[in-house]
mmCIF file of C-alpha atoms in Angstrom:
data_model
loop_
_atom_site.group_PDB
_atom_site.id
_atom_site.type_symbol
_atom_site.label_atom_id
_atom_site.label_comp_id
_atom_site.label_asym_id
_atom_site.label_seq_id
_atom_site.Cartn_x
_atom_site.Cartn_y
_atom_site.Cartn_z
ATOM 1 C CA MET Y 144 -1.904 20.779 -179.704
ATOM 2 C CA THR Y 145 -4.840 22.549 -181.268
ATOM 3 C CA SER Y 146 -7.164 24.746 -179.425
ATOM 4 C CA SER Y 147 -10.054 22.332 -179.390
ATOM 5 C CA GLN Y 148 -7.756 19.486 -177.925
ATOM 6 C CA ARG Y 149 -6.478 22.015 -175.370
ATOM 7 C CA GLN Y 150 -10.286 22.809 -174.442
ATOM 8 C CA LEU Y 151 -10.978 19.153 -174.117
ATOM 9 C CA LEU Y 152 -7.996 18.506 -171.967
ATOM 10 C CA ILE Y 153 -9.072 21.311 -169.662
ATOM 11 C CA PHE Y 154 -12.596 19.944 -169.472
ATOM 12 C CA ALA Y 155 -11.340 16.352 -168.770
ATOM 13 C CA ALA Y 156 -9.070 17.829 -165.973
ATOM 14 C CA PHE Y 157 -12.057 19.787 -164.685
ATOM 15 C CA LEU Y 158 -14.460 16.722 -164.567
ATOM 16 C CA ALA Y 159 -11.470 14.611 -162.839
ATOM 17 C CA ALA Y 160 -11.229 17.313 -160.282
ATOM 18 C CA LEU Y 161 -14.798 17.192 -159.701
ATOM 19 C CA GLN Y 162 -14.854 13.299 -159.565
ATOM 20 C CA PHE Y 163 -11.862 13.001 -157.211
ATOM 21 C CA VAL Y 164 -11.860 16.269 -155.132
ATOM 22 C CA VAL Y 165 -15.346 17.756 -154.942
ATOM 23 C CA LYS Y 166 -17.562 14.557 -154.844
ATOM 24 C CA PRO Y 167 -15.708 13.053 -151.901
ATOM 25 C CA ILE Y 168 -15.931 16.357 -150.104
ATOM 26 C CA LEU Y 169 -19.613 16.457 -150.600
ATOM 27 C CA SER Y 170 -20.078 12.758 -149.524
ATOM 28 C CA TRP Y 171 -18.070 13.431 -146.497
ATOM 29 C CA GLN Y 172 -20.316 16.550 -145.587
ATOM 30 C CA ASN Y 173 -23.559 14.533 -146.114
ATOM 31 C CA ASP Y 174 -22.192 11.738 -143.825
ATOM 32 C CA LEU Y 175 -21.297 14.201 -141.283
ATOM 33 C CA THR Y 176 -24.741 15.993 -141.529
ATOM 34 C CA THR Y 177 -26.399 12.546 -141.125
ATOM 35 C CA GLU Y 178 -24.333 11.635 -138.081
ATOM 36 C CA LEU Y 179 -24.916 14.975 -136.447
ATOM 37 C CA GLY Y 180 -28.799 14.510 -137.062
ATOM 38 C CA LEU Y 181 -28.635 11.005 -135.273
ATOM 39 C CA THR Y 182 -26.661 12.287 -132.385
ATOM 40 C CA GLN Y 183 -29.022 15.464 -132.061
ATOM 41 C CA GLY Y 184 -31.902 13.026 -131.972
ATOM 42 C CA GLN Y 185 -30.214 10.868 -129.146
ATOM 43 C CA VAL Y 186 -29.534 14.010 -127.072
ATOM 44 C CA GLN Y 187 -33.160 15.040 -127.408
ATOM 45 C CA ARG Y 188 -34.447 11.743 -126.199
ATOM 46 C CA SER Y 189 -31.994 11.670 -123.352
ATOM 47 C CA GLU Y 190 -33.076 15.064 -122.471
ATOM 48 C CA GLN Y 191 -36.744 13.950 -122.575
ATOM 49 C CA LEU Y 192 -35.916 11.144 -120.122
ATOM 50 C CA LEU Y 193 -33.953 13.273 -117.893
ATOM 51 C CA SER Y 194 -36.861 15.701 -117.662
ATOM 52 C CA HIS Y 195 -39.268 12.867 -116.821
ATOM 53 C CA ALA Y 196 -36.781 11.077 -114.509
ATOM 54 C CA GLU Y 197 -39.164 11.135 -111.616
ATOM 55 C CA GLN Y 198 -41.834 9.573 -113.569
ATOM 56 C CA VAL Y 199 -39.559 6.737 -115.048
ATOM 57 C CA ILE Y 200 -38.174 6.032 -111.614
ATOM 58 C CA ALA Y 201 -41.791 5.631 -110.152
ATOM 59 C CA ALA Y 202 -42.848 3.482 -113.177
ATOM 60 C CA HIS Y 203 -39.819 1.298 -112.593
ATOM 61 C CA GLN Y 204 -40.607 0.895 -108.937
ATOM 62 C CA VAL Y 205 -44.217 0.031 -109.674
ATOM 63 C CA ALA Y 206 -43.095 -2.552 -112.344
ATOM 64 C CA VAL Y 207 -40.591 -4.001 -109.749
ATOM 65 C CA GLU Y 208 -43.494 -4.354 -107.141
ATOM 66 C CA GLN Y 209 -45.918 -5.878 -109.752
ATOM 67 C CA ARG Y 210 -43.260 -8.315 -110.722
ATOM 68 C CA ALA Y 211 -42.617 -9.383 -107.163
ATOM 69 C CA THR Y 212 -46.321 -9.721 -106.719
ATOM 70 C CA ILE Y 213 -46.691 -11.972 -109.794
ATOM 71 C CA VAL Y 214 -43.734 -14.148 -108.847
ATOM 72 C CA THR Y 215 -44.861 -14.708 -105.262
ATOM 73 C CA SER Y 216 -48.329 -15.772 -106.623
ATOM 74 C CA LEU Y 217 -46.714 -18.531 -108.757
ATOM 75 C CA PRO Y 218 -46.579 -22.014 -107.439
ATOM 76 C CA ASN Y 219 -43.289 -22.635 -105.614
ATOM 77 C CA ALA Y 220 -40.705 -25.054 -107.309
ATOM 78 C CA THR Y 221 -39.270 -26.788 -104.210
ATOM 79 C CA GLU Y 222 -39.239 -30.221 -105.601
ATOM 80 C CA THR Y 223 -39.890 -30.823 -109.346
ATOM 81 C CA THR Y 224 -41.610 -34.311 -109.197
ATOM 82 C CA LEU Y 225 -43.762 -33.196 -106.263
ATOM 83 C CA LEU Y 226 -44.779 -29.972 -108.186
ATOM 84 C CA GLN Y 227 -45.547 -31.891 -111.360
ATOM 85 C CA ILE Y 228 -47.974 -34.276 -109.429
ATOM 86 C CA GLN Y 229 -49.723 -31.293 -107.733
ATOM 87 C CA MET Y 230 -50.050 -29.216 -110.882
ATOM 88 C CA GLN Y 231 -51.185 -32.321 -112.845
ATOM 89 C CA ASP Y 232 -53.781 -33.187 -110.064
ATOM 90 C CA GLN Y 233 -55.066 -29.433 -110.094
ATOM 91 C CA ILE Y 234 -55.374 -29.306 -113.947
ATOM 92 C CA GLU Y 235 -56.998 -32.702 -114.161
ATOM 93 C CA THR Y 236 -59.506 -31.897 -111.309
ATOM 94 C CA LEU Y 237 -60.399 -28.534 -112.986
ATOM 95 C CA LEU Y 238 -60.902 -30.164 -116.375
ATOM 96 C CA ARG Y 239 -62.980 -33.062 -114.900
ATOM 97 C CA THR Y 240 -65.424 -30.565 -113.402
ATOM 98 C CA HIS Y 241 -66.608 -29.697 -117.018
ATOM 99 C CA THR Y 242 -67.529 -33.338 -117.997
ATOM 100 C CA VAL Y 243 -64.676 -34.086 -120.107
ATOM 101 C CA ALA Y 244 -62.287 -37.275 -120.397
ATOM 102 C CA ILE Y 245 -58.764 -36.777 -120.042
ATOM 103 C CA ASP Y 246 -57.067 -38.988 -122.608
ATOM 104 C CA GLU Y 247 -53.570 -37.902 -121.967
ATOM 105 C CA PHE Y 248 -51.530 -35.917 -119.659
ATOM 106 C CA ASN Y 249 -47.738 -35.862 -120.209
ATOM 107 C CA TRP Y 250 -45.132 -33.746 -118.807
ATOM 108 C CA MET Y 251 -43.056 -32.936 -121.945
ATOM 109 C CA THR Y 252 -40.143 -31.060 -120.214
ATOM 110 C CA GLY Y 253 -38.694 -30.763 -116.689
ATOM 111 C CA LEU Y 254 -38.265 -27.455 -114.981
ATOM 112 C CA GLN Y 255 -36.623 -24.922 -117.526
ATOM 113 C CA SER Y 256 -35.251 -21.770 -115.962
ATOM 114 C CA GLN Y 257 -36.721 -18.575 -117.685
ATOM 115 C CA GLY Y 258 -34.642 -16.175 -115.440
ATOM 116 C CA ALA Y 259 -35.653 -13.624 -113.078
ATOM 117 C CA GLY Y 260 -36.806 -16.309 -110.568
ATOM 118 C CA ILE Y 261 -39.172 -18.009 -113.063
ATOM 119 C CA ALA Y 262 -39.090 -21.423 -114.521
ATOM 120 C CA THR Y 263 -41.445 -23.382 -116.577
ATOM 121 C CA LEU Y 264 -42.774 -26.879 -117.187
ATOM 122 C CA ASN Y 265 -44.393 -28.011 -120.419
ATOM 123 C CA ALA Y 266 -47.227 -30.419 -120.598
ATOM 124 C CA LYS Y 267 -49.338 -32.004 -123.396
ATOM 125 C CA VAL Y 268 -52.957 -32.503 -122.484
ATOM 126 C CA ARG Y 269 -55.633 -34.226 -124.554
ATOM 127 C CA ILE Y 270 -59.187 -34.061 -123.286
ATOM 128 C CA ALA Y 271 -62.464 -35.307 -125.102
ATOM 129 C CA GLY Y 272 -66.057 -34.334 -124.850
ATOM 130 C CA THR Y 273 -68.810 -32.310 -126.560
ATOM 131 C CA ILE Y 274 -67.671 -29.113 -128.101
ATOM 132 C CA GLU Y 275 -69.434 -27.075 -125.324
ATOM 133 C CA HIS Y 276 -67.829 -28.953 -122.530
ATOM 134 C CA VAL Y 277 -64.264 -29.016 -124.104
ATOM 135 C CA ALA Y 278 -64.499 -25.233 -124.726
ATOM 136 C CA GLN Y 279 -65.820 -24.529 -121.178
ATOM 137 C CA ALA Y 280 -62.954 -26.754 -119.645
ATOM 138 C CA GLN Y 281 -60.512 -24.906 -121.673
ATOM 139 C CA LEU Y 282 -61.946 -21.422 -120.864
ATOM 140 C CA ALA Y 283 -62.031 -22.388 -116.950
ATOM 141 C CA LEU Y 284 -58.339 -23.586 -117.181
ATOM 142 C CA MET Y 285 -57.204 -20.243 -118.535
ATOM 143 C CA GLU Y 286 -59.344 -18.235 -116.223
ATOM 144 C CA GLN Y 287 -58.623 -20.078 -112.923
ATOM 145 C CA MET Y 288 -55.055 -20.797 -113.533
ATOM 146 C CA PRO Y 289 -53.371 -17.572 -114.883
ATOM 147 C CA PHE Y 290 -50.018 -19.074 -114.552
ATOM 148 C CA VAL Y 291 -50.820 -21.843 -117.193
ATOM 149 C CA ARG Y 292 -50.327 -20.519 -120.792
ATOM 150 C CA GLN Y 293 -51.426 -22.198 -123.915
ATOM 151 C CA GLN Y 294 -48.705 -22.718 -126.352
ATOM 152 C CA SER Y 295 -50.760 -24.466 -128.994
ATOM 153 C CA ILE Y 296 -54.153 -25.881 -129.232
ATOM 154 C CA GLU Y 297 -55.582 -28.415 -131.773
ATOM 155 C CA LEU Y 298 -59.376 -29.289 -131.895
ATOM 156 C CA ARG Y 299 -60.738 -32.009 -134.002
ATOM 157 C CA PRO Y 300 -63.518 -34.557 -134.061
ATOM 158 C CA SER Y 301 -62.860 -37.671 -132.136
ATOM 159 C CA GLN Y 302 -61.907 -40.620 -134.120
ATOM 160 C CA ARG Y 303 -62.363 -43.147 -131.259
ATOM 161 C CA ARG Y 304 -65.573 -41.964 -129.852
ATOM 162 C CA ARG Y 305 -69.097 -41.626 -131.506
ATOM 163 C CA GLY Y 306 -71.520 -38.942 -131.501
ATOM 164 C CA ASN Y 307 -70.697 -35.138 -131.090
ATOM 165 C CA VAL Y 308 -67.457 -35.974 -129.394
ATOM 166 C CA HIS Y 309 -64.315 -33.681 -130.129
ATOM 167 C CA GLU Y 310 -60.588 -33.922 -128.876
ATOM 168 C CA LEU Y 311 -58.874 -30.894 -127.636
ATOM 169 C CA THR Y 312 -54.939 -31.228 -127.634
ATOM 170 C CA ILE Y 313 -53.273 -28.401 -125.659
ATOM 171 C CA ILE Y 314 -49.590 -27.761 -125.069
ATOM 172 C CA LEU Y 315 -49.536 -26.058 -121.748
ATOM 173 C CA GLN Y 316 -46.661 -23.990 -120.219
ATOM 174 C CA VAL Y 317 -46.870 -23.744 -116.461
ATOM 175 C CA ALA Y 318 -44.944 -20.960 -114.745
ATOM 176 C CA VAL Y 319 -43.637 -21.542 -111.485
ATOM 177 C CA ARG Y 320 -41.414 -19.676 -108.874
ATOM 178 C CA GLU Y 321 -37.733 -21.065 -109.044
ATOM 179 C CA GLN Y 322 -36.488 -22.272 -105.698
ATOM 180 C CA GLY Y 323 -34.048 -19.671 -104.370
ATOM 181 C CA GLY Y 324 -34.903 -17.291 -107.378
ATOM 182 C CA PRO Y 325 -35.007 -13.420 -106.665
ATOM 183 C CA LEU Y 326 -38.158 -11.795 -106.040
#
């Protein structure tokens, strides 16, 4: 073997040692450093929570009290059919005070549990009237019935009526207190 071949063989062995020994050790060290940094961040966040434990406990207590207040303010779902009739009557009465016609009111779902003592009913409501009356009715519904949430709204000119009449279709989600649910 010539000296240049020997040098090439030594160089190849050196490169192989780098590839199969040094490179895995460096990769392992990088992984260990990253894991140590993440663990240190978790420890710091935990220490911050522990240092503010009284504030966290107080905020939790306030949240529990507010949740109980909100849940008790919701209509009670003792009997679904009766509740639907009452809710429909309240919503229709409120909408009619704004000089709109109610073309459709359909309950789309029965009582659906959302957990934590709350359930929902979904309804499709279509009203018609001038743009001003429709907007006022929709705004009044949201202001006076905070337990009613709009899932979707579609406003378009009426195809069945003449003049400046628009139809508003709203998919409503009515939150209610589940019978026997926790407060």
